[in-house]
mmCIF file of N, CA and C in Angstrom:
data_model
loop_
_atom_site.group_PDB
_atom_site.id
_atom_site.type_symbol
_atom_site.label_atom_id
_atom_site.label_comp_id
_atom_site.label_asym_id
_atom_site.label_seq_id
_atom_site.Cartn_x
_atom_site.Cartn_y
_atom_site.Cartn_z
ATOM 1 N N UNK N 1 -3.724 -56.345 -24.195
ATOM 2 C CA UNK N 1 -2.818 -56.967 -24.355
ATOM 3 C C UNK N 1 -2.512 -57.360 -25.764
ATOM 4 N N UNK N 2 -3.697 -57.284 -26.324
ATOM 5 C CA UNK N 2 -3.521 -57.821 -28.121
ATOM 6 C C UNK N 2 -2.872 -56.532 -28.879
ATOM 7 N N UNK N 3 -3.334 -55.028 -28.989
ATOM 8 C CA UNK N 3 -2.709 -53.927 -29.045
ATOM 9 C C UNK N 3 -1.052 -53.983 -29.040
ATOM 10 N N UNK N 4 -0.849 -54.290 -27.526
ATOM 11 C CA UNK N 4 0.824 -54.062 -27.175
ATOM 12 C C UNK N 4 1.269 -54.898 -27.581
ATOM 13 N N UNK N 5 0.872 -56.401 -27.807
ATOM 14 C CA UNK N 5 1.769 -57.612 -28.624
ATOM 15 C C UNK N 5 1.686 -57.338 -29.903
ATOM 16 N N UNK N 6 0.645 -56.788 -30.447
ATOM 17 C CA UNK N 6 0.725 -56.043 -31.744
ATOM 18 C C UNK N 6 1.653 -55.349 -32.450
ATOM 19 N N UNK N 7 1.508 -54.116 -31.757
ATOM 20 C CA UNK N 7 2.704 -53.413 -31.783
ATOM 21 C C UNK N 7 4.928 -53.600 -31.822
ATOM 22 N N UNK N 8 4.734 -54.357 -30.592
ATOM 23 C CA UNK N 8 5.876 -55.841 -30.671
ATOM 24 C C UNK N 8 6.227 -55.815 -31.590
ATOM 25 N N UNK N 9 4.834 -56.947 -32.260
ATOM 26 C CA UNK N 9 5.734 -57.445 -33.348
ATOM 27 C C UNK N 9 5.617 -56.857 -34.967
ATOM 28 N N UNK N 10 4.527 -56.229 -34.527
ATOM 29 C CA UNK N 10 4.689 -55.244 -35.882
ATOM 30 C C UNK N 10 6.781 -54.004 -36.089
ATOM 31 N N UNK N 11 7.040 -54.370 -34.466
ATOM 32 C CA UNK N 11 8.417 -53.292 -34.524
ATOM 33 C C UNK N 11 9.813 -54.111 -35.303
ATOM 34 N N UNK N 12 9.479 -55.567 -34.117
ATOM 35 C CA UNK N 12 9.834 -56.460 -35.135
ATOM 36 C C UNK N 12 10.091 -56.681 -36.616
ATOM 37 N N UNK N 13 9.216 -56.877 -37.182
ATOM 38 C CA UNK N 13 8.638 -57.452 -38.618
ATOM 39 C C UNK N 13 9.853 -56.734 -39.335
ATOM 40 N N UNK N 14 9.177 -55.230 -39.146
ATOM 41 C CA UNK N 14 10.085 -53.827 -39.474
ATOM 42 C C UNK N 14 11.613 -53.834 -39.325
ATOM 43 N N UNK N 15 11.863 -54.289 -37.878
ATOM 44 C CA UNK N 15 13.538 -54.477 -38.312
ATOM 45 C C UNK N 15 13.857 -55.043 -39.866
ATOM 46 N N UNK N 16 13.436 -56.608 -39.873
ATOM 47 C CA UNK N 16 13.888 -57.651 -40.165
ATOM 48 C C UNK N 16 12.799 -57.207 -42.098
ATOM 49 N N UNK N 17 12.197 -56.398 -41.885
ATOM 50 C CA UNK N 17 11.676 -55.398 -43.545
ATOM 51 C C UNK N 17 12.828 -54.733 -43.961
ATOM 52 N N UNK N 18 13.310 -54.089 -43.255
ATOM 53 C CA UNK N 18 14.858 -52.887 -43.583
ATOM 54 C C UNK N 18 15.843 -53.405 -43.767
ATOM 55 N N UNK N 19 15.936 -54.531 -43.221
ATOM 56 C CA UNK N 19 17.478 -55.360 -42.854
ATOM 57 C C UNK N 19 17.104 -55.987 -44.499
ATOM 58 N N UNK N 20 15.880 -56.672 -44.772
ATOM 59 C CA UNK N 20 15.698 -56.953 -46.532
ATOM 60 C C UNK N 20 15.940 -56.280 -47.622
ATOM 61 N N UNK N 21 15.300 -55.279 -47.255
ATOM 62 C CA UNK N 21 15.656 -54.185 -48.560
ATOM 63 C C UNK N 21 16.461 -53.364 -48.721
ATOM 64 N N UNK N 22 17.386 -53.001 -47.567
ATOM 65 C CA UNK N 22 18.622 -51.965 -47.553
ATOM 66 C C UNK N 22 19.789 -52.774 -47.026
ATOM 67 N N UNK N 23 19.472 -53.980 -46.262
ATOM 68 C CA UNK N 23 20.974 -54.964 -45.727
ATOM 69 C C UNK N 23 21.353 -54.898 -47.180
ATOM 70 N N UNK N 24 21.478 -55.162 -47.766
ATOM 71 C CA UNK N 24 22.489 -55.767 -49.422
ATOM 72 C C UNK N 24 23.435 -54.660 -49.355
ATOM 73 N N UNK N 25 22.319 -53.385 -49.836
ATOM 74 C CA UNK N 25 22.984 -51.961 -49.694
ATOM 75 C C UNK N 25 24.074 -52.017 -48.648
ATOM 76 N N UNK N 26 24.054 -52.361 -47.404
ATOM 77 C CA UNK N 26 25.345 -52.549 -46.693
ATOM 78 C C UNK N 26 26.295 -53.306 -46.954
ATOM 79 N N UNK N 27 25.632 -54.564 -47.085
ATOM 80 C CA UNK N 27 26.629 -55.236 -47.377
ATOM 81 C C UNK N 27 27.599 -55.402 -48.815
ATOM 82 N N UNK N 28 27.596 -53.681 -49.647
ATOM 83 C CA UNK N 28 27.719 -53.571 -51.216
ATOM 84 C C UNK N 28 28.972 -53.344 -50.315
ATOM 85 N N UNK N 29 28.518 -52.026 -49.400
ATOM 86 C CA UNK N 29 29.498 -50.756 -48.669
ATOM 87 C C UNK N 29 30.792 -51.512 -48.622
ATOM 88 N N UNK N 30 30.623 -52.827 -47.054
ATOM 89 C CA UNK N 30 31.203 -52.967 -46.480
ATOM 90 C C UNK N 30 32.166 -54.309 -47.845
ATOM 91 N N UNK N 31 31.728 -54.432 -49.179
ATOM 92 C CA UNK N 31 32.924 -54.870 -50.093
ATOM 93 C C UNK N 31 32.495 -56.561 -49.915
ATOM 94 N N UNK N 32 31.335 -56.896 -49.341
ATOM 95 C CA UNK N 32 30.824 -57.768 -48.957
ATOM 96 C C UNK N 32 29.760 -59.149 -50.090
ATOM 97 N N UNK N 33 29.292 -58.507 -50.809
ATOM 98 C CA UNK N 33 28.483 -58.343 -51.899
ATOM 99 C C UNK N 33 29.034 -57.713 -53.019
ATOM 100 N N UNK N 34 29.702 -56.920 -53.598
ATOM 101 C CA UNK N 34 29.965 -56.548 -54.881
ATOM 102 C C UNK N 34 29.916 -57.154 -55.904
ATOM 103 N N UNK N 35 30.065 -58.754 -55.915
ATOM 104 C CA UNK N 35 29.886 -59.297 -57.244
ATOM 105 C C UNK N 35 29.156 -60.334 -56.841
ATOM 106 N N UNK N 36 27.868 -60.382 -55.912
ATOM 107 C CA UNK N 36 26.550 -61.054 -55.792
ATOM 108 C C UNK N 36 26.144 -60.817 -57.490
ATOM 109 N N UNK N 37 25.645 -61.954 -57.802
ATOM 110 C CA UNK N 37 24.405 -61.441 -59.242
ATOM 111 C C UNK N 37 22.963 -61.436 -58.287
ATOM 112 N N UNK N 38 22.251 -60.546 -59.145
ATOM 113 C CA UNK N 38 20.744 -59.764 -58.771
ATOM 114 C C UNK N 38 20.518 -61.289 -57.798
ATOM 115 N N UNK N 39 20.208 -62.643 -58.617
ATOM 116 C CA UNK N 39 19.270 -63.143 -58.265
ATOM 117 C C UNK N 39 19.798 -63.688 -56.739
ATOM 118 N N UNK N 40 21.188 -63.822 -56.400
ATOM 119 C CA UNK N 40 21.594 -64.501 -55.021
ATOM 120 C C UNK N 40 21.154 -62.626 -53.723
ATOM 121 N N UNK N 41 21.309 -61.624 -54.132
ATOM 122 C CA UNK N 41 21.324 -60.365 -53.922
ATOM 123 C C UNK N 41 19.006 -60.667 -53.281
ATOM 124 N N UNK N 42 18.636 -60.929 -54.620
ATOM 125 C CA UNK N 42 16.806 -61.356 -54.245
ATOM 126 C C UNK N 42 16.384 -62.558 -53.514
ATOM 127 N N UNK N 43 17.200 -63.801 -53.520
ATOM 128 C CA UNK N 43 17.183 -64.224 -52.751
ATOM 129 C C UNK N 43 17.772 -64.307 -51.534
ATOM 130 N N UNK N 44 18.728 -63.659 -50.874
ATOM 131 C CA UNK N 44 19.085 -63.490 -49.778
ATOM 132 C C UNK N 44 17.968 -62.551 -49.278
ATOM 133 N N UNK N 45 17.289 -61.496 -49.459
ATOM 134 C CA UNK N 45 16.423 -60.442 -49.122
ATOM 135 C C UNK N 45 15.031 -61.041 -48.949
ATOM 136 N N UNK N 46 15.225 -62.735 -50.342
ATOM 137 C CA UNK N 46 13.813 -63.109 -49.537
ATOM 138 C C UNK N 46 14.211 -63.668 -48.533
ATOM 139 N N UNK N 47 15.175 -64.556 -47.262
ATOM 140 C CA UNK N 47 15.129 -64.987 -46.688
ATOM 141 C C UNK N 47 14.946 -64.177 -45.737
ATOM 142 N N UNK N 48 15.885 -62.482 -44.982
ATOM 143 C CA UNK N 48 15.377 -62.177 -44.758
ATOM 144 C C UNK N 48 13.789 -62.210 -44.363
ATOM 145 N N UNK N 49 13.075 -61.509 -44.875
ATOM 146 C CA UNK N 49 11.500 -61.203 -45.716
ATOM 147 C C UNK N 49 11.050 -62.133 -44.750
ATOM 148 N N UNK N 50 11.420 -63.328 -44.993
ATOM 149 C CA UNK N 50 10.384 -64.085 -44.185
ATOM 150 C C UNK N 50 10.407 -64.044 -42.952
ATOM 151 N N UNK N 51 11.358 -64.439 -42.039
ATOM 152 C CA UNK N 51 11.250 -63.743 -40.729
ATOM 153 C C UNK N 51 10.322 -62.335 -40.762
ATOM 154 N N UNK N 52 10.239 -61.405 -42.248
ATOM 155 C CA UNK N 52 9.515 -60.034 -41.610
ATOM 156 C C UNK N 52 7.590 -60.612 -41.718
ATOM 157 N N UNK N 53 7.488 -61.413 -42.523
ATOM 158 C CA UNK N 53 6.410 -62.247 -42.329
ATOM 159 C C UNK N 53 5.736 -62.844 -41.439
ATOM 160 N N UNK N 54 6.801 -63.358 -41.385
ATOM 161 C CA UNK N 54 6.614 -64.460 -39.685
ATOM 162 C C UNK N 54 6.243 -63.566 -38.275
ATOM 163 N N UNK N 55 6.416 -62.088 -38.935
ATOM 164 C CA UNK N 55 5.695 -61.439 -37.248
ATOM 165 C C UNK N 55 4.960 -61.112 -37.639
ATOM 166 N N UNK N 56 4.929 -60.226 -39.191
ATOM 167 C CA UNK N 56 3.604 -59.216 -39.938
ATOM 168 C C UNK N 56 2.482 -59.997 -39.789
ATOM 169 N N UNK N 57 2.099 -60.957 -39.792
ATOM 170 C CA UNK N 57 0.857 -62.136 -39.812
ATOM 171 C C UNK N 57 0.443 -62.210 -38.556
ATOM 172 N N UNK N 58 1.525 -63.277 -37.721
ATOM 173 C CA UNK N 58 0.631 -62.846 -36.207
ATOM 174 C C UNK N 58 0.587 -61.212 -36.241
ATOM 175 N N UNK N 59 0.984 -59.982 -36.250
ATOM 176 C CA UNK N 59 0.672 -59.166 -35.865
ATOM 177 C C UNK N 59 -0.495 -58.494 -36.118
ATOM 178 N N UNK N 60 -0.876 -58.783 -37.233
ATOM 179 C CA UNK N 60 -1.897 -58.407 -38.577
ATOM 180 C C UNK N 60 -3.301 -59.160 -37.364
ATOM 181 N N UNK N 61 -2.875 -60.507 -37.632
ATOM 182 C CA UNK N 61 -3.849 -61.066 -37.433
ATOM 183 C C UNK N 61 -4.629 -61.000 -35.730
ATOM 184 N N UNK N 62 -3.634 -60.493 -34.765
ATOM 185 C CA UNK N 62 -4.269 -60.478 -33.478
ATOM 186 C C UNK N 62 -4.814 -59.276 -33.055
ATOM 187 N N UNK N 63 -3.958 -58.466 -34.110
ATOM 188 C CA UNK N 63 -4.568 -56.943 -33.435
ATOM 189 C C UNK N 63 -5.650 -56.245 -34.442
ATOM 190 N N UNK N 64 -6.309 -57.301 -35.278
ATOM 191 C CA UNK N 64 -7.295 -56.905 -36.116
ATOM 192 C C UNK N 64 -8.554 -57.264 -35.016
ATOM 193 N N UNK N 65 -9.395 -56.027 -35.180
ATOM 194 C CA UNK N 65 -10.731 -56.232 -34.615
ATOM 195 C C UNK N 65 -11.201 -57.612 -34.714
ATOM 196 N N UNK N 66 -11.426 -58.009 -36.203
ATOM 197 C CA UNK N 66 -12.483 -58.909 -36.590
ATOM 198 C C UNK N 66 -12.161 -60.374 -35.833
ATOM 199 N N UNK N 67 -10.627 -60.497 -35.330
ATOM 200 C CA UNK N 67 -10.269 -61.538 -34.887
ATOM 201 C C UNK N 67 -9.772 -60.877 -33.144
ATOM 202 N N UNK N 68 -10.704 -60.118 -32.469
ATOM 203 C CA UNK N 68 -11.153 -59.351 -30.992
ATOM 204 C C UNK N 68 -9.823 -58.405 -31.147
ATOM 205 N N UNK N 69 -8.842 -57.830 -32.055
ATOM 206 C CA UNK N 69 -8.048 -57.421 -31.586
ATOM 207 C C UNK N 69 -8.592 -55.746 -31.113
ATOM 208 N N UNK N 70 -7.606 -55.072 -31.410
ATOM 209 C CA UNK N 70 -7.774 -53.625 -30.553
ATOM 210 C C UNK N 70 -7.785 -52.790 -31.889
ATOM 211 N N UNK N 71 -7.593 -52.969 -33.264
ATOM 212 C CA UNK N 71 -7.197 -51.943 -34.343
ATOM 213 C C UNK N 71 -8.563 -52.431 -35.759
ATOM 214 N N UNK N 72 -8.774 -51.734 -36.656
ATOM 215 C CA UNK N 72 -9.770 -51.606 -37.769
ATOM 216 C C UNK N 72 -8.256 -52.278 -38.919
ATOM 217 N N UNK N 73 -8.415 -52.258 -39.774
ATOM 218 C CA UNK N 73 -7.605 -52.599 -41.129
ATOM 219 C C UNK N 73 -6.950 -51.490 -40.933
ATOM 220 N N UNK N 74 -7.866 -50.032 -41.242
ATOM 221 C CA UNK N 74 -7.200 -49.074 -42.161
ATOM 222 C C UNK N 74 -5.653 -48.560 -40.383
ATOM 223 N N UNK N 75 -6.559 -49.051 -38.995
ATOM 224 C CA UNK N 75 -5.806 -48.371 -38.238
ATOM 225 C C UNK N 75 -3.841 -49.354 -38.384
ATOM 226 N N UNK N 76 -4.798 -50.585 -38.271
ATOM 227 C CA UNK N 76 -2.901 -51.462 -38.507
ATOM 228 C C UNK N 76 -2.303 -50.346 -39.341
ATOM 229 N N UNK N 77 -3.140 -50.987 -40.753
ATOM 230 C CA UNK N 77 -2.190 -49.720 -41.414
ATOM 231 C C UNK N 77 -1.467 -48.745 -41.590
ATOM 232 N N UNK N 78 -1.665 -48.125 -40.837
ATOM 233 C CA UNK N 78 -1.515 -46.361 -40.381
ATOM 234 C C UNK N 78 -0.505 -46.808 -39.420
ATOM 235 N N UNK N 79 -0.307 -47.364 -38.372
ATOM 236 C CA UNK N 79 0.580 -47.892 -37.621
ATOM 237 C C UNK N 79 1.339 -48.506 -37.805
ATOM 238 N N UNK N 80 0.940 -49.174 -38.532
ATOM 239 C CA UNK N 80 2.892 -50.075 -39.605
ATOM 240 C C UNK N 80 3.010 -49.252 -40.182
ATOM 241 N N UNK N 81 2.521 -47.888 -40.992
ATOM 242 C CA UNK N 81 3.798 -47.161 -41.791
ATOM 243 C C UNK N 81 4.489 -46.784 -40.487
ATOM 244 N N UNK N 82 4.028 -45.495 -39.807
ATOM 245 C CA UNK N 82 4.792 -45.243 -38.537
ATOM 246 C C UNK N 82 5.509 -45.797 -38.455
ATOM 247 N N UNK N 83 5.229 -46.851 -37.788
ATOM 248 C CA UNK N 83 6.614 -47.882 -37.174
ATOM 249 C C UNK N 83 7.786 -48.174 -38.277
ATOM 250 N N UNK N 84 7.371 -48.591 -39.254
ATOM 251 C CA UNK N 84 8.270 -49.098 -40.710
ATOM 252 C C UNK N 84 9.134 -47.591 -40.634
ATOM 253 N N UNK N 85 8.982 -46.333 -41.019
ATOM 254 C CA UNK N 85 9.537 -45.171 -40.965
ATOM 255 C C UNK N 85 10.143 -44.822 -40.067
ATOM 256 N N UNK N 86 9.872 -45.422 -38.551
ATOM 257 C CA UNK N 86 10.498 -45.086 -37.378
ATOM 258 C C UNK N 86 11.581 -46.236 -37.040
ATOM 259 N N UNK N 87 11.752 -47.092 -37.239
ATOM 260 C CA UNK N 87 12.421 -48.561 -37.355
ATOM 261 C C UNK N 87 13.345 -48.390 -38.729
ATOM 262 N N UNK N 88 13.002 -47.615 -39.364
ATOM 263 C CA UNK N 88 13.366 -47.558 -41.107
ATOM 264 C C UNK N 88 15.249 -46.044 -40.618
ATOM 265 N N UNK N 89 14.432 -45.022 -39.764
ATOM 266 C CA UNK N 89 15.140 -43.993 -39.227
ATOM 267 C C UNK N 89 16.449 -44.495 -38.707
ATOM 268 N N UNK N 90 15.446 -45.128 -37.513
ATOM 269 C CA UNK N 90 17.150 -45.390 -36.471
ATOM 270 C C UNK N 90 17.862 -46.709 -37.298
ATOM 271 N N UNK N 91 17.426 -47.741 -37.919
ATOM 272 C CA UNK N 91 18.559 -48.883 -38.425
ATOM 273 C C UNK N 91 19.401 -48.156 -39.577
ATOM 274 N N UNK N 92 18.683 -46.854 -40.468
ATOM 275 C CA UNK N 92 19.235 -46.555 -41.813
ATOM 276 C C UNK N 92 20.233 -45.295 -41.085
ATOM 277 N N UNK N 93 20.248 -44.550 -39.770
ATOM 278 C CA UNK N 93 20.682 -44.074 -39.068
ATOM 279 C C UNK N 93 22.459 -44.510 -38.473
ATOM 280 N N UNK N 94 21.878 -45.703 -37.928
ATOM 281 C CA UNK N 94 23.180 -47.092 -37.903
ATOM 282 C C UNK N 94 24.122 -47.515 -38.566
ATOM 283 N N UNK N 95 23.358 -47.954 -39.663
ATOM 284 C CA UNK N 95 24.172 -48.818 -40.988
ATOM 285 C C UNK N 95 24.691 -47.457 -41.944
ATOM 286 N N UNK N 96 23.756 -46.426 -42.124
ATOM 287 C CA UNK N 96 24.027 -45.978 -43.353
ATOM 288 C C UNK N 96 24.134 -44.358 -42.453
ATOM 289 N N UNK N 97 25.909 -44.016 -41.720
ATOM 290 C CA UNK N 97 25.976 -42.456 -40.662
ATOM 291 C C UNK N 97 25.853 -41.621 -42.039
ATOM 292 N N UNK N 98 26.254 -41.776 -42.994
ATOM 293 C CA UNK N 98 26.544 -40.715 -44.204
ATOM 294 C C UNK N 98 24.856 -40.100 -44.609
ATOM 295 N N UNK N 99 23.905 -40.774 -44.256
ATOM 296 C CA UNK N 99 22.623 -40.777 -44.807
ATOM 297 C C UNK N 99 22.000 -39.830 -42.979
ATOM 298 N N UNK N 100 21.766 -38.335 -44.006
ATOM 299 C CA UNK N 100 21.168 -37.583 -42.334
ATOM 300 C C UNK N 100 19.833 -36.662 -42.341
ATOM 301 N N UNK N 101 19.087 -36.973 -41.273
ATOM 302 C CA UNK N 101 17.521 -36.747 -41.430
ATOM 303 C C UNK N 101 17.537 -34.527 -41.588
ATOM 304 N N UNK N 102 17.076 -34.441 -42.556
ATOM 305 C CA UNK N 102 16.614 -33.186 -42.974
ATOM 306 C C UNK N 102 15.203 -32.385 -42.490
ATOM 307 N N UNK N 103 14.980 -30.548 -42.230
ATOM 308 C CA UNK N 103 13.728 -30.811 -41.828
ATOM 309 C C UNK N 103 12.823 -31.275 -42.653
ATOM 310 N N UNK N 104 12.975 -32.132 -43.864
ATOM 311 C CA UNK N 104 11.419 -31.983 -44.250
ATOM 312 C C UNK N 104 11.546 -32.890 -44.144
ATOM 313 N N UNK N 105 12.576 -34.176 -43.742
ATOM 314 C CA UNK N 105 11.971 -35.044 -42.978
ATOM 315 C C UNK N 105 11.158 -35.318 -41.490
ATOM 316 N N UNK N 106 11.415 -34.224 -40.999
ATOM 317 C CA UNK N 106 10.786 -34.337 -39.827
ATOM 318 C C UNK N 106 9.441 -33.876 -40.177
ATOM 319 N N UNK N 107 9.524 -32.991 -40.532
ATOM 320 C CA UNK N 107 8.006 -32.758 -40.641
ATOM 321 C C UNK N 107 6.927 -33.375 -41.756
ATOM 322 N N UNK N 108 7.451 -33.944 -42.541
ATOM 323 C CA UNK N 108 6.528 -35.371 -43.368
ATOM 324 C C UNK N 108 5.903 -36.387 -41.861
ATOM 325 N N UNK N 109 7.482 -36.739 -41.013
ATOM 326 C CA UNK N 109 7.402 -37.730 -39.561
ATOM 327 C C UNK N 109 6.006 -37.121 -38.826
ATOM 328 N N UNK N 110 6.261 -35.651 -39.012
ATOM 329 C CA UNK N 110 4.991 -34.962 -37.820
ATOM 330 C C UNK N 110 3.815 -35.894 -39.295
ATOM 331 N N UNK N 111 4.050 -35.451 -40.007
ATOM 332 C CA UNK N 111 2.388 -36.022 -40.892
ATOM 333 C C UNK N 111 1.988 -36.810 -41.051
ATOM 334 N N UNK N 112 3.063 -37.622 -40.473
ATOM 335 C CA UNK N 112 2.325 -38.631 -40.374
ATOM 336 C C UNK N 112 1.977 -39.798 -38.526
ATOM 337 N N UNK N 113 2.743 -39.166 -37.742
ATOM 338 C CA UNK N 113 2.348 -39.371 -36.176
ATOM 339 C C UNK N 113 0.508 -38.741 -36.522
ATOM 340 N N UNK N 114 0.114 -37.429 -37.359
ATOM 341 C CA UNK N 114 -1.023 -37.031 -37.614
ATOM 342 C C UNK N 114 -1.741 -37.406 -37.599
ATOM 343 N N UNK N 115 -1.510 -38.343 -39.436
ATOM 344 C CA UNK N 115 -2.362 -39.425 -39.968
ATOM 345 C C UNK N 115 -2.908 -40.392 -38.656
ATOM 346 N N UNK N 116 -1.747 -40.449 -37.840
ATOM 347 C CA UNK N 116 -2.368 -41.715 -36.547
ATOM 348 C C UNK N 116 -3.313 -41.565 -36.184
ATOM 349 N N UNK N 117 -3.087 -39.883 -35.610
ATOM 350 C CA UNK N 117 -4.581 -39.664 -34.218
ATOM 351 C C UNK N 117 -5.800 -39.521 -35.624
ATOM 352 N N UNK N 118 -5.359 -39.271 -36.360
ATOM 353 C CA UNK N 118 -6.614 -38.798 -37.673
ATOM 354 C C UNK N 118 -7.269 -40.234 -37.577
ATOM 355 N N UNK N 119 -6.251 -41.686 -38.198
ATOM 356 C CA UNK N 119 -7.200 -42.325 -37.928
ATOM 357 C C UNK N 119 -8.368 -43.023 -36.840
ATOM 358 N N UNK N 120 -7.406 -42.441 -35.821
ATOM 359 C CA UNK N 120 -8.136 -42.862 -34.117
ATOM 360 C C UNK N 120 -9.447 -42.118 -34.056
ATOM 361 N N UNK N 121 -9.812 -41.160 -34.472
ATOM 362 C CA UNK N 121 -11.190 -40.149 -34.490
ATOM 363 C C UNK N 121 -12.114 -41.007 -34.872
ATOM 364 N N UNK N 122 -13.124 -40.910 -33.928
ATOM 365 C CA UNK N 122 -14.365 -41.884 -34.301
ATOM 366 C C UNK N 122 -15.232 -40.902 -35.340
#
């Protein structure tokens, strides 16, 4: 069960991460944050990032084999990267509909899935 909860927490964490990193760009497109000074944009992003860390840290703690979880440190990192790019693709597709996936994006994603396969080989 720790593996399942770890993945759920990582998905939630990456939703917040994507919003923290790119949400201000959507606000700018909507003419909401156009006049915000850079420091305000940074603070806005860090407020959102707090929730990312509130999910990411427990996910890593719970999922790490040294704490009774099912994943090694390397496995946790590769899983996180694949989740990160998956969540980014979905959120960016919803927020920035002018961005389109290209064939090379699909190939890169397949390579990442292959990385997950290889990191779990004994």
